[in-house]
CSV table of C-alpha atoms in Angstrom, one decimal:
chain,number,residue,atom,x,y,z
A,1,MET,CA,-53.0,65.3,-62.9
A,2,LYS,CA,-55.8,63.9,-65.0
A,3,ALA,CA,-53.2,62.0,-67.1
A,4,ASP,CA,-51.7,60.5,-64.0
A,5,LYS,CA,-55.1,59.3,-62.8
A,6,LEU,CA,-55.9,57.9,-66.2
A,7,LEU,CA,-52.6,56.1,-66.2
A,8,LEU,CA,-53.2,54.7,-62.7
A,9,PHE,CA,-56.7,53.5,-63.8
A,10,ILE,CA,-55.3,51.8,-66.8
A,11,CYS,CA,-52.6,50.0,-64.7
A,12,ILE,CA,-55.2,48.9,-62.2
A,13,ALA,CA,-57.4,47.7,-65.0
A,14,LEU,CA,-54.6,45.7,-66.5
A,15,LEU,CA,-53.7,44.1,-63.2
A,16,VAL,CA,-57.3,43.2,-62.6
A,17,ASN,CA,-57.6,41.8,-66.1
A,18,LYS,CA,-54.5,39.7,-65.5
A,19,LYS,CA,-55.8,38.3,-62.2
A,20,VAL,CA,-59.2,37.7,-63.8
A,21,LYS,CA,-57.5,35.7,-66.6
A,22,LYS,CA,-55.6,33.7,-64.0
A,23,ILE,CA,-58.7,33.0,-62.0
A,24,THR,CA,-60.6,32.1,-65.2
A,25,LYS,CA,-57.8,29.7,-66.2
A,26,LYS,CA,-57.9,28.1,-62.8
A,27,LEU,CA,-61.7,27.8,-63.0
A,28,GLU,CA,-61.4,26.2,-66.4
A,29,GLN,CA,-58.8,23.7,-65.2
A,30,ALA,CA,-60.9,22.9,-62.1
A,31,ASN,CA,-64.0,22.5,-64.4
A,32,GLU,CA,-62.0,20.2,-66.7
A,33,LYS,CA,-60.9,18.1,-63.8
A,34,ALA,CA,-64.4,17.9,-62.4
A,35,TYR,CA,-65.7,17.0,-65.9
A,36,ASN,CA,-63.1,14.3,-66.3
A,37,TYR,CA,-63.8,12.9,-62.9
A,38,ILE,CA,-67.5,12.8,-63.6
A,39,ILE,CA,-67.0,11.1,-67.0
A,40,ASN,CA,-64.5,8.6,-65.6
A,41,SER,CA,-66.8,7.8,-62.7
A,42,THR,CA,-69.7,7.4,-65.0
A,43,ASN,CA,-67.7,5.2,-67.3
A,44,LYS,CA,-66.5,3.1,-64.3
A,45,LYS,CA,-70.1,2.8,-63.0
A,46,THR,CA,-71.3,1.9,-66.5
A,47,GLU,CA,-68.6,-0.8,-66.8
A,48,GLU,CA,-69.5,-2.1,-63.4
A,49,CYS,CA,-73.1,-2.6,-64.6
A,50,PHE,CA,-72.2,-4.8,-67.5
A,51,MET,CA,-70.4,-8.1,-68.1
A,52,LYS,CA,-69.5,-10.5,-70.9
A,53,ALA,CA,-71.7,-13.5,-71.6
A,54,TYR,CA,-72.4,-16.1,-74.2
A,55,THR,CA,-76.0,-15.8,-75.3
A,56,TYR,CA,-78.4,-17.7,-77.5
A,57,VAL,CA,-79.7,-15.5,-80.3
A,58,LYS,CA,-81.7,-17.7,-82.6
A,59,PRO,CA,-81.5,-21.3,-84.0
A,60,GLY,CA,-78.0,-21.7,-85.4
A,61,LEU,CA,-76.6,-18.5,-83.7
A,62,ALA,CA,-75.1,-17.6,-80.3
A,63,SER,CA,-72.9,-14.6,-79.5
A,64,PHE,CA,-70.4,-13.3,-76.9
A,65,VAL,CA,-71.8,-9.9,-75.9
A,66,ASP,CA,-72.1,-7.3,-73.2
A,67,VAL,CA,-75.1,-7.8,-70.9
A,68,ASP,CA,-76.4,-6.4,-67.6
A,69,LYS,CA,-74.8,-7.8,-64.5
A,70,PRO,CA,-77.2,-9.8,-62.4
A,71,VAL,CA,-78.6,-8.4,-59.1
A,72,ILE,CA,-80.4,-9.8,-56.1
A,73,CYS,CA,-84.1,-10.1,-57.0
A,74,LYS,CA,-85.4,-12.1,-54.1
A,75,PRO,CA,-84.3,-12.6,-50.5
A,76,THR,CA,-83.4,-16.2,-51.3
A,77,ASP,CA,-81.1,-15.2,-54.2
A,78,ALA,CA,-77.3,-15.1,-54.3
A,79,VAL,CA,-75.0,-13.5,-56.9
A,80,VAL,CA,-72.0,-15.7,-57.7
A,81,ARG,CA,-68.8,-14.7,-59.7
A,82,ILE,CA,-68.2,-17.6,-62.0
A,83,VAL,CA,-64.7,-19.2,-61.6
A,84,LYS,CA,-65.0,-22.1,-64.1
A,85,THR,CA,-67.8,-23.4,-66.3
A,86,THR,CA,-68.1,-25.8,-69.2
A,87,ILE,CA,-70.2,-26.6,-72.3
A,88,CYS,CA,-72.8,-29.3,-72.4
A,89,GLY,CA,-74.3,-31.2,-75.3
A,90,THR,CA,-77.6,-29.6,-74.2
A,91,ASP,CA,-76.2,-26.2,-75.0
A,92,LEU,CA,-75.6,-27.4,-78.6
A,93,HIS,CA,-79.2,-28.7,-78.7
A,94,ILE,CA,-80.4,-25.2,-77.7
A,95,ILE,CA,-78.3,-23.4,-80.3
A,96,LYS,CA,-79.7,-25.9,-82.9
A,97,GLY,CA,-83.2,-24.8,-81.9
A,98,ASP,CA,-84.2,-28.1,-80.3
A,99,VAL,CA,-85.3,-26.3,-77.0
A,100,PRO,CA,-87.9,-23.7,-78.1
A,101,ALA,CA,-88.5,-22.7,-74.5
A,102,CYS,CA,-85.1,-20.9,-74.5
A,103,GLN,CA,-85.7,-17.3,-75.5
A,104,SER,CA,-83.4,-15.1,-77.6
A,105,GLY,CA,-80.9,-13.3,-75.3
A,106,THR,CA,-80.7,-16.0,-72.7
A,107,ILE,CA,-77.2,-16.6,-71.4
A,108,LEU,CA,-76.2,-20.3,-71.9
A,109,GLY,CA,-74.6,-22.7,-69.6
A,110,HIS,CA,-75.8,-24.7,-66.5
A,111,GLU,CA,-72.6,-26.1,-65.0
A,112,GLY,CA,-70.0,-24.3,-62.9
A,113,ILE,CA,-68.3,-23.3,-59.7
A,114,GLY,CA,-67.8,-19.8,-58.3
A,115,ILE,CA,-67.3,-17.4,-55.5
A,116,VAL,CA,-70.3,-15.9,-53.7
A,117,GLU,CA,-70.4,-12.1,-54.3
A,118,GLU,CA,-73.6,-11.2,-52.5
A,119,VAL,CA,-76.5,-12.9,-50.8
A,120,GLY,CA,-80.1,-12.0,-50.1
A,121,GLU,CA,-81.3,-11.5,-46.6
A,122,GLY,CA,-83.1,-14.9,-46.7
A,123,VAL,CA,-79.9,-16.9,-47.4
A,124,SER,CA,-78.4,-18.5,-44.3
A,125,ASN,CA,-76.0,-21.2,-45.5
A,126,PHE,CA,-73.7,-19.1,-47.6
A,127,LYS,CA,-71.9,-15.7,-47.3
A,128,LYS,CA,-69.8,-13.5,-49.5
A,129,GLY,CA,-66.4,-15.1,-50.3
A,130,ASP,CA,-67.6,-18.8,-50.1
A,131,LYS,CA,-66.5,-21.0,-52.9
A,132,VAL,CA,-69.4,-23.0,-54.2
A,133,LEU,CA,-70.5,-25.7,-56.5
A,134,ILE,CA,-73.6,-24.6,-58.5
A,135,SER,CA,-76.1,-27.3,-59.2
A,136,CYS,CA,-77.6,-27.3,-62.7
A,137,VAL,CA,-81.0,-27.6,-61.0
A,138,CYS,CA,-82.6,-25.0,-58.7
A,139,ALA,CA,-84.8,-26.2,-55.9
A,140,CYS,CA,-87.0,-24.2,-53.5
A,141,GLY,CA,-87.2,-27.2,-51.1
A,142,LYS,CA,-90.8,-26.5,-50.2
A,143,CYS,CA,-93.1,-27.2,-53.2
A,144,TYR,CA,-94.9,-30.5,-54.0
A,145,TYR,CA,-92.2,-31.9,-56.2
A,146,CYS,CA,-89.3,-30.8,-54.0
A,147,LYS,CA,-90.9,-32.6,-51.1
A,148,LYS,CA,-90.8,-35.7,-53.2
A,149,GLY,CA,-87.1,-35.1,-54.0
A,150,ILE,CA,-87.9,-34.4,-57.7
A,151,TYR,CA,-86.1,-31.0,-57.8
A,152,ALA,CA,-86.1,-31.2,-61.6
A,153,HIS,CA,-89.7,-30.1,-61.5
A,154,CYS,CA,-89.6,-27.5,-58.7
A,155,GLU,CA,-92.7,-25.3,-59.0
A,156,ASP,CA,-91.1,-22.1,-57.7
A,157,GLU,CA,-88.5,-20.8,-60.1
A,158,GLY,CA,-86.7,-24.1,-60.0
A,159,GLY,CA,-85.7,-27.2,-62.0
A,160,TRP,CA,-83.4,-26.9,-65.0
A,161,ILE,CA,-83.7,-23.2,-65.6
A,162,PHE,CA,-80.1,-22.0,-65.9
A,163,GLY,CA,-79.2,-21.4,-69.5
A,164,HIS,CA,-82.8,-22.5,-70.4
A,165,LEU,CA,-85.5,-20.3,-68.8
A,166,ILE,CA,-83.2,-17.8,-67.0
A,167,ASP,CA,-79.6,-16.7,-67.6
A,168,GLY,CA,-76.9,-19.3,-67.2
A,169,MET,CA,-73.3,-19.7,-66.2
A,170,GLN,CA,-71.3,-19.0,-69.4
A,171,ALA,CA,-70.7,-15.4,-68.1
A,172,GLU,CA,-68.8,-13.5,-65.5
A,173,TYR,CA,-71.6,-13.5,-62.9
A,174,LEU,CA,-74.8,-15.5,-62.2
A,175,ARG,CA,-77.9,-14.9,-60.2
A,176,VAL,CA,-78.8,-18.1,-58.2
A,177,PRO,CA,-82.4,-18.6,-57.1
A,178,HIS,CA,-82.9,-20.5,-53.9
A,179,ALA,CA,-79.3,-20.3,-53.0
A,180,ASP,CA,-79.5,-22.4,-49.9
A,181,ASN,CA,-80.7,-25.4,-51.8
A,182,THR,CA,-78.9,-24.8,-55.2
A,183,LEU,CA,-75.4,-24.2,-54.0
A,184,TYR,CA,-73.0,-26.6,-52.2
A,185,HIS,CA,-69.9,-25.8,-50.2
A,186,THR,CA,-66.8,-27.3,-51.9
A,187,PRO,CA,-64.4,-29.6,-50.1
A,188,GLU,CA,-60.8,-28.2,-50.2
A,189,ASP,CA,-59.2,-31.3,-51.5
A,190,LEU,CA,-61.3,-31.6,-54.7
A,191,SER,CA,-60.1,-30.1,-57.9
A,192,ASP,CA,-62.1,-27.4,-59.7
A,193,GLU,CA,-62.4,-29.8,-62.7
A,194,ALA,CA,-64.0,-32.6,-60.6
A,195,LEU,CA,-66.4,-30.1,-59.1
A,196,VAL,CA,-67.6,-28.7,-62.4
A,197,MET,CA,-68.3,-32.3,-63.6
A,198,LEU,CA,-70.6,-32.6,-60.5
A,199,SER,CA,-72.8,-29.7,-61.6
A,200,ASP,CA,-74.6,-31.8,-64.2
A,201,ILE,CA,-73.1,-34.7,-66.1
A,202,LEU,CA,-72.2,-36.9,-63.1
A,203,PRO,CA,-75.6,-36.8,-61.4
A,204,THR,CA,-77.3,-37.1,-64.8
A,205,GLY,CA,-75.4,-40.2,-65.7
A,206,TYR,CA,-75.9,-41.6,-62.3
A,207,GLU,CA,-79.6,-40.7,-61.6
A,208,ILE,CA,-81.1,-41.0,-65.1
A,209,GLY,CA,-78.8,-43.7,-66.4
A,210,VAL,CA,-77.6,-45.9,-63.6
A,211,LEU,CA,-80.4,-45.6,-61.0
A,212,LYS,CA,-83.3,-45.5,-63.3
A,213,GLY,CA,-81.7,-48.3,-65.4
A,214,LYS,CA,-81.6,-50.4,-62.2
A,215,VAL,CA,-77.9,-51.4,-62.7
A,216,GLU,CA,-77.1,-54.2,-60.2
A,217,PRO,CA,-74.3,-56.7,-59.5
A,218,GLY,CA,-73.7,-59.1,-62.3
A,219,CYS,CA,-75.9,-57.5,-64.9
A,220,SER,CA,-75.0,-56.5,-68.4
A,221,VAL,CA,-75.1,-52.8,-69.4
A,222,ALA,CA,-74.7,-51.1,-72.8
A,223,ILE,CA,-74.2,-47.4,-72.9
A,224,ILE,CA,-75.0,-45.8,-76.2
A,225,GLY,CA,-72.9,-42.7,-76.6
A,226,SER,CA,-69.4,-42.3,-75.2
A,227,GLY,CA,-69.8,-38.6,-74.7
A,228,PRO,CA,-69.6,-36.8,-71.3
A,229,VAL,CA,-73.0,-38.1,-70.0
A,230,GLY,CA,-72.3,-41.6,-71.3
A,231,LEU,CA,-68.9,-41.7,-69.7
A,232,ALA,CA,-70.4,-40.3,-66.4
A,233,ALA,CA,-72.8,-43.2,-66.5
A,234,LEU,CA,-69.9,-45.6,-67.1
A,235,LEU,CA,-68.0,-44.2,-64.0
A,236,THR,CA,-71.0,-44.4,-61.7
A,237,ALA,CA,-72.3,-47.8,-63.0
A,238,GLN,CA,-69.2,-49.3,-61.5
A,239,PHE,CA,-70.5,-48.6,-58.0
A,240,TYR,CA,-72.8,-51.6,-58.6
A,241,SER,CA,-70.3,-54.1,-60.1
A,242,PRO,CA,-72.1,-55.1,-63.3
A,243,ALA,CA,-70.5,-58.1,-65.1
A,244,LYS,CA,-70.4,-56.3,-68.5
A,245,LEU,CA,-70.1,-52.6,-69.3
A,246,ILE,CA,-70.4,-52.3,-73.1
A,247,MET,CA,-69.7,-48.9,-74.6
A,248,VAL,CA,-71.2,-48.1,-78.0
A,249,ASP,CA,-70.1,-45.2,-80.2
A,250,LEU,CA,-69.0,-44.1,-83.7
A,251,ASP,CA,-65.8,-42.6,-82.5
A,252,ASP,CA,-63.0,-45.1,-81.9
A,253,ASN,CA,-61.0,-42.6,-79.8
A,254,ARG,CA,-63.9,-42.2,-77.4
A,255,LEU,CA,-64.3,-45.9,-77.2
A,256,GLU,CA,-60.6,-46.3,-76.2
A,257,THR,CA,-61.2,-43.7,-73.6
A,258,ALA,CA,-64.1,-45.6,-72.3
A,259,LEU,CA,-62.0,-48.7,-71.9
A,260,SER,CA,-59.5,-46.7,-69.8
A,261,PHE,CA,-62.4,-45.6,-67.6
A,262,GLY,CA,-63.6,-49.1,-66.9
A,263,ALA,CA,-65.6,-50.4,-69.8
A,264,THR,CA,-65.3,-54.1,-70.3
A,265,HIS,CA,-66.1,-54.1,-74.1
A,266,LYS,CA,-66.3,-51.5,-76.9
A,267,VAL,CA,-68.6,-51.7,-80.0
A,268,ASN,CA,-68.3,-49.3,-82.9
A,269,SER,CA,-71.8,-48.7,-84.3
A,270,SER,CA,-71.0,-47.4,-87.7
A,271,ASP,CA,-72.6,-50.5,-89.0
A,272,PRO,CA,-75.7,-50.8,-86.7
A,273,GLU,CA,-76.7,-54.3,-87.7
A,274,LYS,CA,-73.2,-55.6,-87.1
A,275,ALA,CA,-73.0,-53.8,-83.8
A,276,ILE,CA,-76.3,-55.3,-82.7
A,277,LYS,CA,-75.1,-58.8,-83.5
A,278,GLU,CA,-71.9,-58.2,-81.6
A,279,ILE,CA,-73.8,-57.2,-78.5
A,280,TYR,CA,-76.1,-60.3,-78.7
A,281,ASP,CA,-72.9,-62.4,-79.1
A,282,LEU,CA,-71.5,-60.8,-75.9
A,283,THR,CA,-74.8,-61.6,-73.9
A,284,ASP,CA,-75.4,-65.2,-74.9
A,285,ASP,CA,-77.9,-64.1,-77.5
A,286,ARG,CA,-80.2,-62.6,-74.8
A,287,GLY,CA,-79.6,-58.8,-75.2
A,288,VAL,CA,-78.5,-56.5,-72.3
A,289,ASP,CA,-80.2,-56.0,-69.0
A,290,VAL,CA,-79.8,-52.2,-69.2
A,291,ALA,CA,-79.4,-50.0,-72.2
A,292,ILE,CA,-78.6,-46.4,-71.4
A,293,GLU,CA,-79.3,-43.9,-74.2
A,294,ALA,CA,-76.9,-41.0,-73.9
A,295,VAL,CA,-77.1,-39.2,-77.2
A,296,GLY,CA,-80.6,-37.9,-77.9
A,297,ILE,CA,-81.4,-38.8,-81.5
A,298,PRO,CA,-83.9,-41.3,-83.0
A,299,ALA,CA,-81.2,-43.7,-84.2
A,300,THR,CA,-79.6,-44.3,-80.8
A,301,PHE,CA,-83.0,-44.8,-79.1
A,302,ASP,CA,-83.8,-47.3,-81.9
A,303,PHE,CA,-80.5,-49.1,-81.2
A,304,CYS,CA,-81.4,-49.4,-77.5
A,305,GLN,CA,-84.8,-51.0,-78.2
A,306,LYS,CA,-83.2,-53.5,-80.5
A,307,ILE,CA,-80.6,-54.7,-78.0
A,308,ILE,CA,-82.7,-54.7,-74.8
A,309,GLY,CA,-83.2,-58.2,-73.3
A,310,ILE,CA,-86.3,-59.6,-71.7
A,311,ASP,CA,-87.2,-57.8,-68.5
A,312,GLY,CA,-84.5,-55.2,-69.3
A,313,THR,CA,-84.6,-51.4,-68.9
A,314,VAL,CA,-84.0,-48.7,-71.5
A,315,ALA,CA,-82.9,-45.7,-69.6
A,316,ASN,CA,-83.0,-42.6,-71.7
A,317,CYS,CA,-80.6,-39.8,-70.7
A,318,GLY,CA,-80.4,-38.0,-74.1
A,319,VAL,CA,-82.1,-34.7,-74.9
A,320,HIS,CA,-84.4,-35.4,-77.8
A,321,GLY,CA,-85.4,-32.8,-80.3
A,322,LYS,CA,-87.4,-35.1,-82.6
A,323,PRO,CA,-89.9,-37.9,-82.1
A,324,VAL,CA,-88.7,-41.5,-82.0
A,325,GLU,CA,-90.5,-44.7,-83.2
A,326,PHE,CA,-91.3,-47.1,-80.3
A,327,ASP,CA,-91.6,-50.7,-81.5
A,328,LEU,CA,-94.3,-51.6,-79.1
A,329,ASP,CA,-95.6,-54.3,-81.4
A,330,LYS,CA,-92.4,-56.2,-80.8
A,331,LEU,CA,-91.6,-55.2,-77.2
A,332,TRP,CA,-94.9,-55.5,-75.4
A,333,ILE,CA,-94.3,-59.2,-74.9
A,334,ARG,CA,-90.7,-58.8,-73.6
A,335,ASN,CA,-91.6,-57.3,-70.2
A,336,ILE,CA,-89.3,-54.3,-70.8
A,337,ASN,CA,-89.2,-51.0,-69.0
A,338,VAL,CA,-88.5,-47.6,-70.5
A,339,THR,CA,-87.5,-44.7,-68.3
A,340,THR,CA,-86.9,-41.1,-69.0
A,341,GLY,CA,-86.0,-38.1,-66.8
A,342,LEU,CA,-84.4,-34.8,-66.1
A,343,VAL,CA,-81.8,-34.9,-63.4
A,344,SER,CA,-82.8,-33.7,-60.0
A,345,THR,CA,-79.3,-33.6,-58.5
A,346,ASN,CA,-80.7,-35.1,-55.3
A,347,THR,CA,-77.6,-37.4,-55.3
A,348,THR,CA,-75.1,-34.5,-55.3
A,349,PRO,CA,-74.2,-34.9,-51.6
A,350,GLN,CA,-73.7,-38.7,-52.1
A,351,LEU,CA,-71.5,-38.1,-55.2
A,352,LEU,CA,-69.5,-35.4,-53.3
A,353,LYS,CA,-68.7,-38.1,-50.7
A,354,ALA,CA,-67.7,-40.5,-53.5
A,355,LEU,CA,-65.4,-37.9,-55.0
A,356,GLU,CA,-63.8,-37.1,-51.6
A,357,SER,CA,-63.0,-40.8,-51.2
A,358,HIS,CA,-61.6,-40.8,-54.7
A,359,LYS,CA,-63.8,-43.7,-55.7
A,360,ILE,CA,-64.2,-42.0,-59.1
A,361,GLU,CA,-62.1,-39.3,-60.8
A,362,PRO,CA,-64.4,-37.3,-63.2
A,363,GLU,CA,-61.7,-34.7,-63.7
A,364,LYS,CA,-60.2,-37.2,-66.2
A,365,LEU,CA,-63.1,-36.3,-68.5
A,366,VAL,CA,-61.6,-32.9,-69.1
A,367,THR,CA,-59.5,-32.7,-72.3
A,368,HIS,CA,-59.4,-29.0,-73.3
A,369,TYR,CA,-59.0,-25.7,-71.4
A,370,PHE,CA,-60.1,-22.3,-72.5
A,371,LYS,CA,-60.5,-18.8,-71.1
A,372,LEU,CA,-64.0,-17.1,-71.0
A,373,SER,CA,-62.7,-14.6,-73.5
A,374,GLU,CA,-62.1,-17.6,-75.8
A,375,ILE,CA,-65.5,-19.2,-75.4
A,376,GLU,CA,-66.3,-19.0,-79.1
A,377,LYS,CA,-63.2,-21.1,-79.8
A,378,ALA,CA,-64.3,-23.5,-77.1
A,379,TYR,CA,-67.6,-24.0,-78.8
A,380,GLU,CA,-65.9,-24.6,-82.1
A,381,VAL,CA,-63.8,-27.4,-80.5
A,382,PHE,CA,-66.7,-28.9,-78.5
A,383,SER,CA,-69.1,-28.9,-81.5
A,384,LYS,CA,-66.6,-30.9,-83.5
A,385,ALA,CA,-65.5,-33.1,-80.6
A,386,ALA,CA,-64.5,-36.1,-82.7
A,387,ASP,CA,-62.2,-34.0,-84.8
A,388,HIS,CA,-60.4,-32.6,-81.7
A,389,HIS,CA,-60.6,-35.8,-79.5
A,390,ALA,CA,-62.6,-33.6,-77.0
A,391,ILE,CA,-64.7,-34.9,-74.2
A,392,LYS,CA,-65.3,-32.1,-71.8
A,393,VAL,CA,-63.9,-28.5,-71.8
A,394,ILE,CA,-63.1,-26.2,-68.9
A,395,ILE,CA,-63.7,-22.5,-69.4
A,396,GLU,CA,-62.0,-20.2,-66.8
A,397,ASN,CA,-63.3,-16.7,-66.1
A,398,ASP,CA,-60.3,-14.5,-67.1
A,399,ILE,CA,-62.4,-11.2,-67.3
A,400,SER,CA,-63.7,-10.6,-63.8
A,401,GLU,CA,-61.2,-9.6,-61.0
A,402,ALA,CA,-61.0,-12.2,-58.2
């Protein structure tokens, strides 16, 4: 009898042990699933918090790295997913160390278009899903300088700050301060390439070159530098029908491009003295009425002051990293004007209308296309533009999901 009870106890114990093992195994499987779910969710959330961006590190070095995604910081902010961006000569100046205000870790780039992802509660002109042109200049619209239309010097987190004082557009996403004044709705019939050109180079060439230079019908204009800004000045100077549009550069390929964009004459400045004589020969030995400096080095500014005619205007568009010599001892008697400036983009609405009417076609400035994941290659090409016959590059965001 005792043996039977003992046998029964052993059988029960074995059954219980078997069930316990099954339950334990199921619990282990459930725990593993839960653990995997937590890890995957955490990884996904971690991935959602970061993005790829091209950042300034130190003079001579920039890098394509993972950084935090931007978030709304103020009610007037918007977060935009970048669709297309580009590289500006100013970005090269920053990487060289010519713009010391730009801190290490700053995302570069100040030109682009995108799709609004999120808006602050104070934004009324834009909503999630809107396709927008992003101006290179932020403007609060309320401060002393904004009231004067000088958005370049906005006193409330404004002016040229993208890719300079705050993170810029060579990334997957961008935080846009003062979204209602900094963003523009994009007309459906304009190409992405044309719109990207309207972020910076077109208004820069127009406002700081053409308008400050006082280009007018019948005048003579020399544009020193057939790069993107110089060519933008060439395109917009034609609004005013100057008699002569002389493009000056070291690169014969760019000079030929300038002729196709409307220049009346080209001058290669590899021999400066010969080039200066050629310009005087073209202007009845008087010099030009307007000299637009669109490079940003001492040699090109010096060239401008040597070709400017009496009562003429030197309009400086270039970003200078070094001092220049000003020949005041020779120029004081010639009644000349010298203007400088940072673009305010207050002409953007006007230029949008000009683009809609197809008066100008700035998309023709684009020569090369890259993906955001190829941005280092894009910089290699753009920094050696003459070797690659490059004028402007377009960089498309191929990383973020639309």
